[in-house]
Short mmCIF file of C-alpha atoms in Angstrom, two decimals:
data_model
loop_
_atom_site.label_atom_id
_atom_site.label_comp_id
_atom_site.label_asym_id
_atom_site.label_seq_id
_atom_site.Cartn_x
_atom_site.Cartn_y
_atom_site.Cartn_z
CA MET D 1 16.34 9.20 -1.98
CA LYS D 2 18.84 6.30 -2.20
CA PHE D 3 18.51 3.23 -0.25
CA THR D 4 20.88 0.40 0.18
CA ALA D 5 20.28 -3.46 -0.16
CA GLU D 6 20.87 -3.60 3.55
CA GLN D 7 18.00 -1.19 4.18
CA ILE D 8 15.64 -2.81 1.86
CA ALA D 9 16.40 -6.30 3.37
CA GLY D 10 15.70 -4.89 6.60
CA ILE D 11 12.36 -3.42 5.44
CA LEU D 12 11.34 -6.91 3.46
CA ASP D 13 12.82 -9.00 6.22
CA GLY D 14 15.14 -10.54 3.34
CA GLU D 15 18.73 -11.77 2.99
CA VAL D 16 21.14 -10.01 1.03
CA VAL D 17 23.43 -12.17 -1.40
CA GLY D 18 26.01 -9.72 -2.69
CA ASN D 19 27.02 -6.37 -1.65
CA PRO D 20 24.80 -5.00 1.14
CA ASN D 21 26.00 -1.48 0.53
CA ALA D 22 24.74 -1.48 -3.07
CA GLU D 23 22.64 1.68 -3.57
CA VAL D 24 19.33 2.14 -5.79
CA TYR D 25 17.50 5.19 -6.25
CA LYS D 26 14.64 4.13 -8.81
CA LEU D 27 12.54 1.22 -9.88
CA ALA D 28 12.54 -0.60 -13.09
CA LYS D 29 11.33 -3.82 -14.78
CA ILE D 30 13.96 -6.66 -14.89
CA GLU D 31 14.35 -6.41 -18.58
CA GLU D 32 14.85 -2.63 -18.56
CA GLY D 33 16.95 -2.23 -15.50
CA THR D 34 19.88 0.15 -15.29
CA ASP D 35 22.67 1.07 -12.85
CA GLY D 36 20.95 2.52 -9.75
CA SER D 37 17.60 0.74 -10.09
CA LEU D 38 15.85 -1.92 -8.35
CA THR D 39 13.72 -4.58 -9.73
CA PHE D 40 12.52 -8.11 -8.88
CA LEU D 41 12.26 -11.54 -10.28
CA ALA D 42 9.00 -13.64 -9.44
CA ASN D 43 7.90 -15.23 -12.51
CA PRO D 44 10.33 -18.18 -13.86
CA LYS D 45 9.72 -17.13 -17.29
CA TYR D 46 11.91 -14.14 -16.71
CA ASN D 47 14.76 -16.07 -15.29
CA ASN D 48 16.91 -15.47 -18.33
CA TYR D 49 16.91 -11.68 -17.58
CA ILE D 50 18.58 -12.07 -14.03
CA TYR D 51 21.89 -12.92 -16.04
CA SER D 52 21.70 -10.06 -18.45
CA THR D 53 19.99 -7.14 -16.16
CA GLN D 54 21.80 -4.08 -15.49
CA ALA D 55 19.87 -3.48 -12.18
CA THR D 56 21.67 -2.74 -9.09
CA ILE D 57 19.58 -4.74 -6.97
CA THR D 58 16.89 -7.66 -7.77
CA ILE D 59 14.31 -8.90 -5.14
CA VAL D 60 14.02 -12.89 -5.66
CA ASN D 61 12.38 -15.92 -4.27
CA LYS D 62 14.26 -17.64 -1.67
CA SER D 63 13.91 -20.73 -3.82
CA PHE D 64 15.66 -19.19 -6.50
CA VAL D 65 18.81 -20.93 -7.38
CA SER D 66 21.30 -19.16 -9.80
CA GLU D 67 22.43 -21.36 -12.82
CA GLN D 68 25.22 -18.81 -13.55
CA GLU D 69 26.91 -15.81 -12.20
CA VAL D 70 24.78 -12.74 -11.74
CA LYS D 71 26.14 -9.33 -11.48
CA THR D 72 22.95 -7.73 -9.43
CA THR D 73 23.03 -7.93 -5.84
CA LEU D 74 20.11 -10.25 -4.81
CA ILE D 75 17.69 -9.85 -1.86
CA LYS D 76 16.04 -13.30 -1.14
CA VAL D 77 12.51 -13.10 0.46
CA GLU D 78 9.65 -15.79 0.93
CA ASP D 79 7.46 -14.19 -1.79
CA ALA D 80 9.18 -11.70 -4.37
CA TYR D 81 6.17 -10.37 -5.81
CA GLN D 82 4.33 -9.68 -2.41
CA ALA D 83 7.80 -7.93 -1.15
CA PHE D 84 7.95 -5.72 -4.44
CA SER D 85 4.33 -4.83 -3.66
CA LYS D 86 5.11 -4.01 -0.23
CA LEU D 87 8.06 -1.88 -1.29
CA LEU D 88 5.78 0.06 -3.98
CA GLU D 89 3.61 1.08 -1.23
CA TYR D 90 6.30 2.10 1.08
CA TYR D 91 7.81 4.12 -1.68
CA ASN D 92 4.45 5.67 -2.79
CA GLN D 93 3.97 6.71 1.17
CA ILE D 94 7.47 8.60 1.05
CA LYS D 95 6.21 10.37 -2.14
CA LEU D 96 3.13 11.43 -0.50
CA MET D 97 5.00 12.94 2.81
CA LYS D 98 3.94 16.20 1.87
CA SER D 99 2.88 18.82 4.42
CA GLY D 100 1.88 22.66 4.85
CA ILE D 101 -0.01 24.81 3.10
CA GLU D 102 1.05 26.45 -0.23
CA GLN D 103 0.10 29.78 -1.62
CA PRO D 104 -2.17 31.13 -3.05
CA SER D 105 -4.69 28.98 -1.34
CA VAL D 106 -8.05 29.91 0.38
CA ILE D 107 -9.27 28.49 3.67
CA SER D 108 -12.53 29.91 4.80
CA ASP D 109 -13.98 30.61 8.12
CA GLY D 110 -14.76 27.74 10.42
CA VAL D 111 -12.27 25.18 8.80
CA THR D 112 -10.62 22.51 11.18
CA TYR D 113 -7.81 20.36 10.07
CA GLY D 114 -5.49 17.85 11.46
CA SER D 115 -1.71 17.36 11.73
CA ASP D 116 0.32 16.95 8.62
CA LEU D 117 -2.29 18.54 6.19
CA TYR D 118 -0.94 19.18 2.76
CA LEU D 119 -2.74 21.77 0.93
CA GLY D 120 -1.40 22.51 -2.52
CA SER D 121 -1.57 25.82 -4.34
CA PHE D 122 -4.50 27.20 -5.79
CA CYS D 123 -6.66 25.23 -3.75
CA TYR D 124 -10.27 26.52 -2.28
CA VAL D 125 -11.50 25.15 1.07
CA GLY D 126 -15.03 26.30 1.90
CA GLN D 127 -16.61 27.29 5.21
CA ASN D 128 -17.01 24.69 8.15
CA VAL D 129 -14.92 22.23 6.54
CA GLN D 130 -13.68 19.48 8.73
CA ILE D 131 -10.40 17.70 7.60
CA GLY D 132 -8.68 14.86 9.38
CA GLU D 133 -5.23 13.91 10.23
CA ASN D 134 -2.67 13.41 7.54
CA VAL D 135 -4.55 14.57 4.62
CA LYS D 136 -3.18 15.41 1.21
CA ILE D 137 -4.91 17.83 -1.05
CA TYR D 138 -3.18 18.56 -4.39
CA PRO D 139 -3.12 21.59 -6.27
CA ASN D 140 -6.35 23.34 -8.08
CA SER D 141 -8.71 21.25 -5.90
CA PHE D 142 -12.07 22.65 -4.72
CA ILE D 143 -13.82 21.66 -1.41
CA GLY D 144 -17.18 23.08 -1.04
CA ASP D 145 -18.91 24.18 2.47
CA ASN D 146 -19.82 21.59 5.18
CA VAL D 147 -17.53 18.77 3.68
CA VAL D 148 -16.16 16.34 6.13
CA ILE D 149 -12.72 14.47 5.00
CA GLY D 150 -11.39 11.46 7.40
CA ASP D 151 -8.04 10.93 8.22
CA ASN D 152 -5.21 9.82 5.78
CA CYS D 153 -7.12 10.83 2.44
CA VAL D 154 -5.39 11.74 -0.86
CA LEU D 155 -7.16 13.94 -3.20
CA PHE D 156 -5.03 14.41 -6.34
CA ALA D 157 -4.92 17.71 -8.36
CA GLY D 158 -8.09 18.89 -9.47
CA VAL D 159 -10.61 17.18 -7.59
CA ARG D 160 -13.80 18.63 -6.90
CA ILE D 161 -15.72 18.04 -3.87
CA TYR D 162 -19.37 19.84 -3.38
CA SER D 163 -20.83 21.16 -0.43
CA GLU D 164 -22.11 18.53 2.22
CA THR D 165 -20.09 15.64 1.15
CA ILE D 166 -18.92 13.16 3.86
CA ILE D 167 -15.66 11.23 3.06
CA GLY D 168 -14.24 8.64 5.47
CA ASN D 169 -10.85 7.33 6.49
CA ASN D 170 -7.99 6.09 3.91
CA VAL D 171 -9.80 7.43 0.73
CA THR D 172 -8.05 7.98 -2.48
CA ILE D 173 -9.74 10.38 -5.15
CA HIS D 174 -7.72 10.70 -8.62
CA SER D 175 -7.37 13.74 -10.56
CA GLY D 176 -10.49 15.20 -12.36
CA THR D 177 -12.97 13.52 -10.30
CA ILE D 178 -16.09 15.29 -9.17
CA ILE D 179 -17.80 14.28 -6.00
CA GLY D 180 -21.49 15.84 -5.33
CA SER D 181 -22.53 17.41 -8.30
CA ASP D 182 -26.06 17.68 -9.35
CA GLY D 183 -28.16 14.40 -10.10
CA PHE D 184 -30.01 14.11 -13.44
CA GLY D 185 -33.35 15.12 -12.27
CA PHE D 186 -35.55 16.93 -14.50
CA ALA D 187 -39.49 16.87 -14.58
CA PRO D 188 -41.16 17.15 -17.96
CA GLN D 189 -43.71 20.05 -18.09
CA GLU D 190 -46.98 20.31 -20.20
CA ASP D 191 -45.46 22.56 -22.84
CA GLY D 192 -42.95 19.93 -23.57
CA THR D 193 -40.22 21.74 -21.59
CA PHE D 194 -38.18 20.00 -18.46
CA LYS D 195 -37.80 21.84 -15.17
CA LYS D 196 -34.80 21.10 -12.94
CA VAL D 197 -35.70 19.27 -9.70
CA PRO D 198 -33.27 20.60 -6.95
CA GLN D 199 -31.05 18.20 -5.76
CA ILE D 200 -30.51 18.57 -1.85
CA GLY D 201 -29.01 15.14 -0.65
CA ASN D 202 -25.27 14.56 -0.45
CA VAL D 203 -22.69 11.97 -1.16
CA ILE D 204 -21.24 9.70 1.60
CA ILE D 205 -17.96 7.82 0.79
CA GLU D 206 -17.01 5.39 3.57
CA ASP D 207 -13.55 4.18 4.26
CA ASN D 208 -10.86 2.53 2.12
CA VAL D 209 -12.48 3.49 -0.97
CA GLU D 210 -10.34 4.63 -4.14
CA VAL D 211 -11.91 6.65 -6.99
CA GLY D 212 -10.23 6.76 -10.38
CA SER D 213 -9.82 9.90 -12.47
CA CYS D 214 -12.29 11.78 -14.43
CA SER D 215 -15.32 10.10 -12.48
CA THR D 216 -18.60 11.59 -11.20
CA ILE D 217 -20.53 10.47 -8.14
CA ASP D 218 -23.68 12.50 -8.16
CA ARG D 219 -25.51 13.81 -4.95
CA ALA D 220 -28.62 12.45 -3.96
CA THR D 221 -32.01 14.26 -4.81
CA LEU D 222 -33.28 13.40 -1.19
CA GLY D 223 -31.14 11.51 1.22
CA SER D 224 -27.58 10.32 0.14
CA THR D 225 -25.86 8.47 -2.62
CA ILE D 226 -23.57 6.11 -0.88
CA ILE D 227 -20.13 4.32 -1.53
CA ARG D 228 -19.68 1.74 1.04
CA LYS D 229 -16.24 0.72 2.72
CA GLY D 230 -13.68 -1.06 0.40
CA VAL D 231 -15.48 -0.09 -3.08
CA LYS D 232 -12.80 0.35 -5.77
CA LEU D 233 -13.90 2.54 -8.78
CA ASP D 234 -11.95 2.87 -11.85
CA ASN D 235 -11.67 5.97 -14.57
CA GLN D 236 -14.37 7.42 -16.29
CA ILE D 237 -17.31 6.14 -14.05
CA GLN D 238 -20.57 7.74 -13.68
CA ILE D 239 -22.66 7.10 -10.43
CA ALA D 240 -25.94 8.71 -10.53
CA HIS D 241 -28.23 10.23 -7.82
CA ASN D 242 -29.18 7.93 -4.80
CA VAL D 243 -27.19 4.88 -6.04
CA GLU D 244 -25.79 2.86 -3.28
CA ILE D 245 -22.75 0.68 -4.08
CA GLY D 246 -22.03 -2.21 -1.67
CA GLU D 247 -18.85 -3.14 0.30
CA ASN D 248 -15.90 -4.23 -1.52
CA THR D 249 -17.62 -3.95 -5.09
CA VAL D 250 -15.11 -3.13 -7.99
CA ILE D 251 -16.18 -1.53 -11.07
CA ALA D 252 -14.33 -0.93 -14.28
CA SER D 253 -14.10 2.13 -16.60
CA GLN D 254 -16.83 3.83 -18.75
CA THR D 255 -19.41 2.26 -16.45
CA GLY D 256 -22.44 4.03 -15.77
CA ILE D 257 -25.12 3.25 -12.95
CA ALA D 258 -28.55 5.23 -13.33
CA GLY D 259 -30.41 6.95 -10.28
CA SER D 260 -31.62 4.80 -7.24
CA THR D 261 -30.13 1.30 -8.22
CA LYS D 262 -28.62 -0.56 -5.13
CA VAL D 263 -25.70 -2.69 -5.99
CA GLY D 264 -24.58 -5.41 -3.45
CA LYS D 265 -21.47 -6.44 -1.55
CA ASN D 266 -18.35 -7.95 -3.41
CA CYS D 267 -19.56 -7.36 -6.87
CA MET D 268 -17.34 -7.32 -9.80
CA ILE D 269 -18.64 -5.08 -12.75
CA GLY D 270 -16.61 -4.90 -16.04
CA GLY D 271 -16.00 -1.92 -18.40
CA GLN D 272 -18.61 -0.02 -20.40
CA VAL D 273 -21.65 -1.76 -18.60
CA GLY D 274 -24.70 0.21 -18.49
CA ILE D 275 -27.24 -0.25 -15.45
CA VAL D 276 -30.52 1.06 -15.64
CA GLY D 277 -32.02 2.85 -12.58
CA HIS D 278 -34.12 1.74 -9.95
CA ILE D 279 -33.12 -1.81 -9.56
CA THR D 280 -31.23 -4.03 -7.18
CA ILE D 281 -27.89 -6.05 -8.13
CA GLY D 282 -27.45 -8.65 -5.36
CA ASP D 283 -24.17 -9.72 -3.62
CA ASN D 284 -21.39 -11.34 -5.41
CA VAL D 285 -22.58 -10.92 -8.65
CA LYS D 286 -20.27 -10.81 -11.86
CA ILE D 287 -21.06 -8.38 -15.05
CA GLN D 288 -19.00 -8.93 -18.00
CA ALA D 289 -17.69 -5.89 -19.98
CA GLN D 290 -20.30 -3.87 -22.20
CA SER D 291 -23.17 -5.44 -20.64
CA GLY D 292 -26.65 -3.90 -20.43
CA ILE D 293 -28.45 -4.61 -17.26
CA ALA D 294 -32.22 -3.96 -17.58
CA LYS D 295 -33.59 -5.58 -14.73
CA SER D 296 -32.63 -6.85 -11.14
CA LEU D 297 -30.04 -9.60 -10.48
CA LYS D 298 -29.87 -12.30 -7.84
CA GLU D 299 -26.98 -12.96 -5.26
CA GLY D 300 -24.35 -14.61 -7.19
CA GLU D 301 -25.50 -14.33 -10.73
CA VAL D 302 -23.03 -14.08 -13.61
CA VAL D 303 -24.28 -12.09 -16.67
CA GLN D 304 -23.17 -11.00 -19.99
CA GLY D 305 -24.73 -9.45 -23.22
CA SER D 306 -27.11 -6.68 -23.83
CA PRO D 307 -29.68 -7.36 -22.76
CA ALA D 308 -27.52 -9.35 -19.98
CA TYR D 309 -28.27 -12.84 -19.29
CA ASN D 310 -26.75 -15.86 -17.78
CA TYR D 311 -23.07 -16.23 -18.86
CA SER D 312 -22.99 -19.85 -19.68
CA ASP D 313 -26.03 -19.44 -21.72
CA PHE D 314 -24.50 -16.56 -23.52
CA SER D 315 -21.34 -18.43 -24.31
CA LYS D 316 -23.30 -21.58 -25.78
CA SER D 317 -25.41 -19.04 -27.84
CA PHE D 318 -22.47 -17.23 -29.06
CA VAL D 319 -20.95 -20.55 -30.40
CA HIS D 320 -24.16 -20.92 -32.42
CA PHE D 321 -24.08 -17.44 -33.54
CA ARG D 322 -20.51 -17.96 -35.09
CA ASN D 323 -21.72 -21.09 -36.76
CA LEU D 324 -24.62 -19.40 -38.30
CA PRO D 325 -23.00 -18.85 -41.55
CA LYS D 326 -22.22 -22.52 -41.93
CA ILE D 327 -25.65 -23.64 -40.52
CA VAL D 328 -27.37 -21.56 -43.28
CA ASN D 329 -25.19 -23.07 -46.18
CA GLU D 330 -26.23 -26.47 -44.65
CA LEU D 331 -29.95 -25.73 -44.82
CA GLU D 332 -29.42 -24.37 -48.29
CA GLU D 333 -28.03 -27.70 -49.34
CA LEU D 334 -30.66 -29.61 -47.84
CA LYS D 335 -33.36 -27.68 -49.74
CA LYS D 336 -31.52 -28.17 -53.06
CA SER D 337 -31.36 -31.79 -52.15
CA ASN D 338 -35.14 -31.96 -51.52
CA LYS D 339 -36.06 -30.52 -54.81
#
């Protein structure tokens, strides 16, 4: 799909400097721009590229003043970075404007769905599933019985949604993710074996949540595993049974949260963090990457390490750790001088 500079300026409320009929059909970084591409310049460090870029159109700040002739058509806006982000969002919406049911697909009895549904080929939708308006479900996805999916959701290829899961509005789930699989519940027996504890709860994902690829959110043993509004989960994250993640919390990849732990609102959790079960993480907590959380954390704490402790104390301790060889040498010299 092609767009002219004039059309793009209309979307961004910008001003065209150059050819209003210049056409683009792809996006590029300014240093890699080619004919037919659209790019942007927001950081002054990249100013020199605007004189050499082959991009057809470049979005710039209104404050930008050219020091020499530029070949690219300019679109001047208040904030080039925000404008380009808006354009990316618009571009992504166009890409997702699919509708219709591809074959082969299976839609079981009692399924209801709203307008503009897209169901890719080789999808299975179980009994009594409710699907809202403008939902996009890409090929090879599985939707179990009695699942509820709200409006404007996107499930990319190969997503698995187990039975009884409830998904709110404006939720995006990326490829390979599994929602609602059994929690890790096994009861030790007298003979040393482990007997599976049936997992009969469900998963609730509230509005405006995004879940990355190849992540797993387990169903509750009883009740619900809950992902609150606005949560953003990276790739390869494990959320165990009966966990609750508070609103607007963000979690980076390869983090695992054990069963029944409660994470507060607006927390930031780095990659490869391990959190034990049955504890509480307060609101606005920040956990640095590769930390091990073995006890509850109070609101606003910032921690690092394994076992994790106060970030400021950790940083000071690490300075001493790095200086240990020097300290040991100094002690050895003192021993020698005292002999």
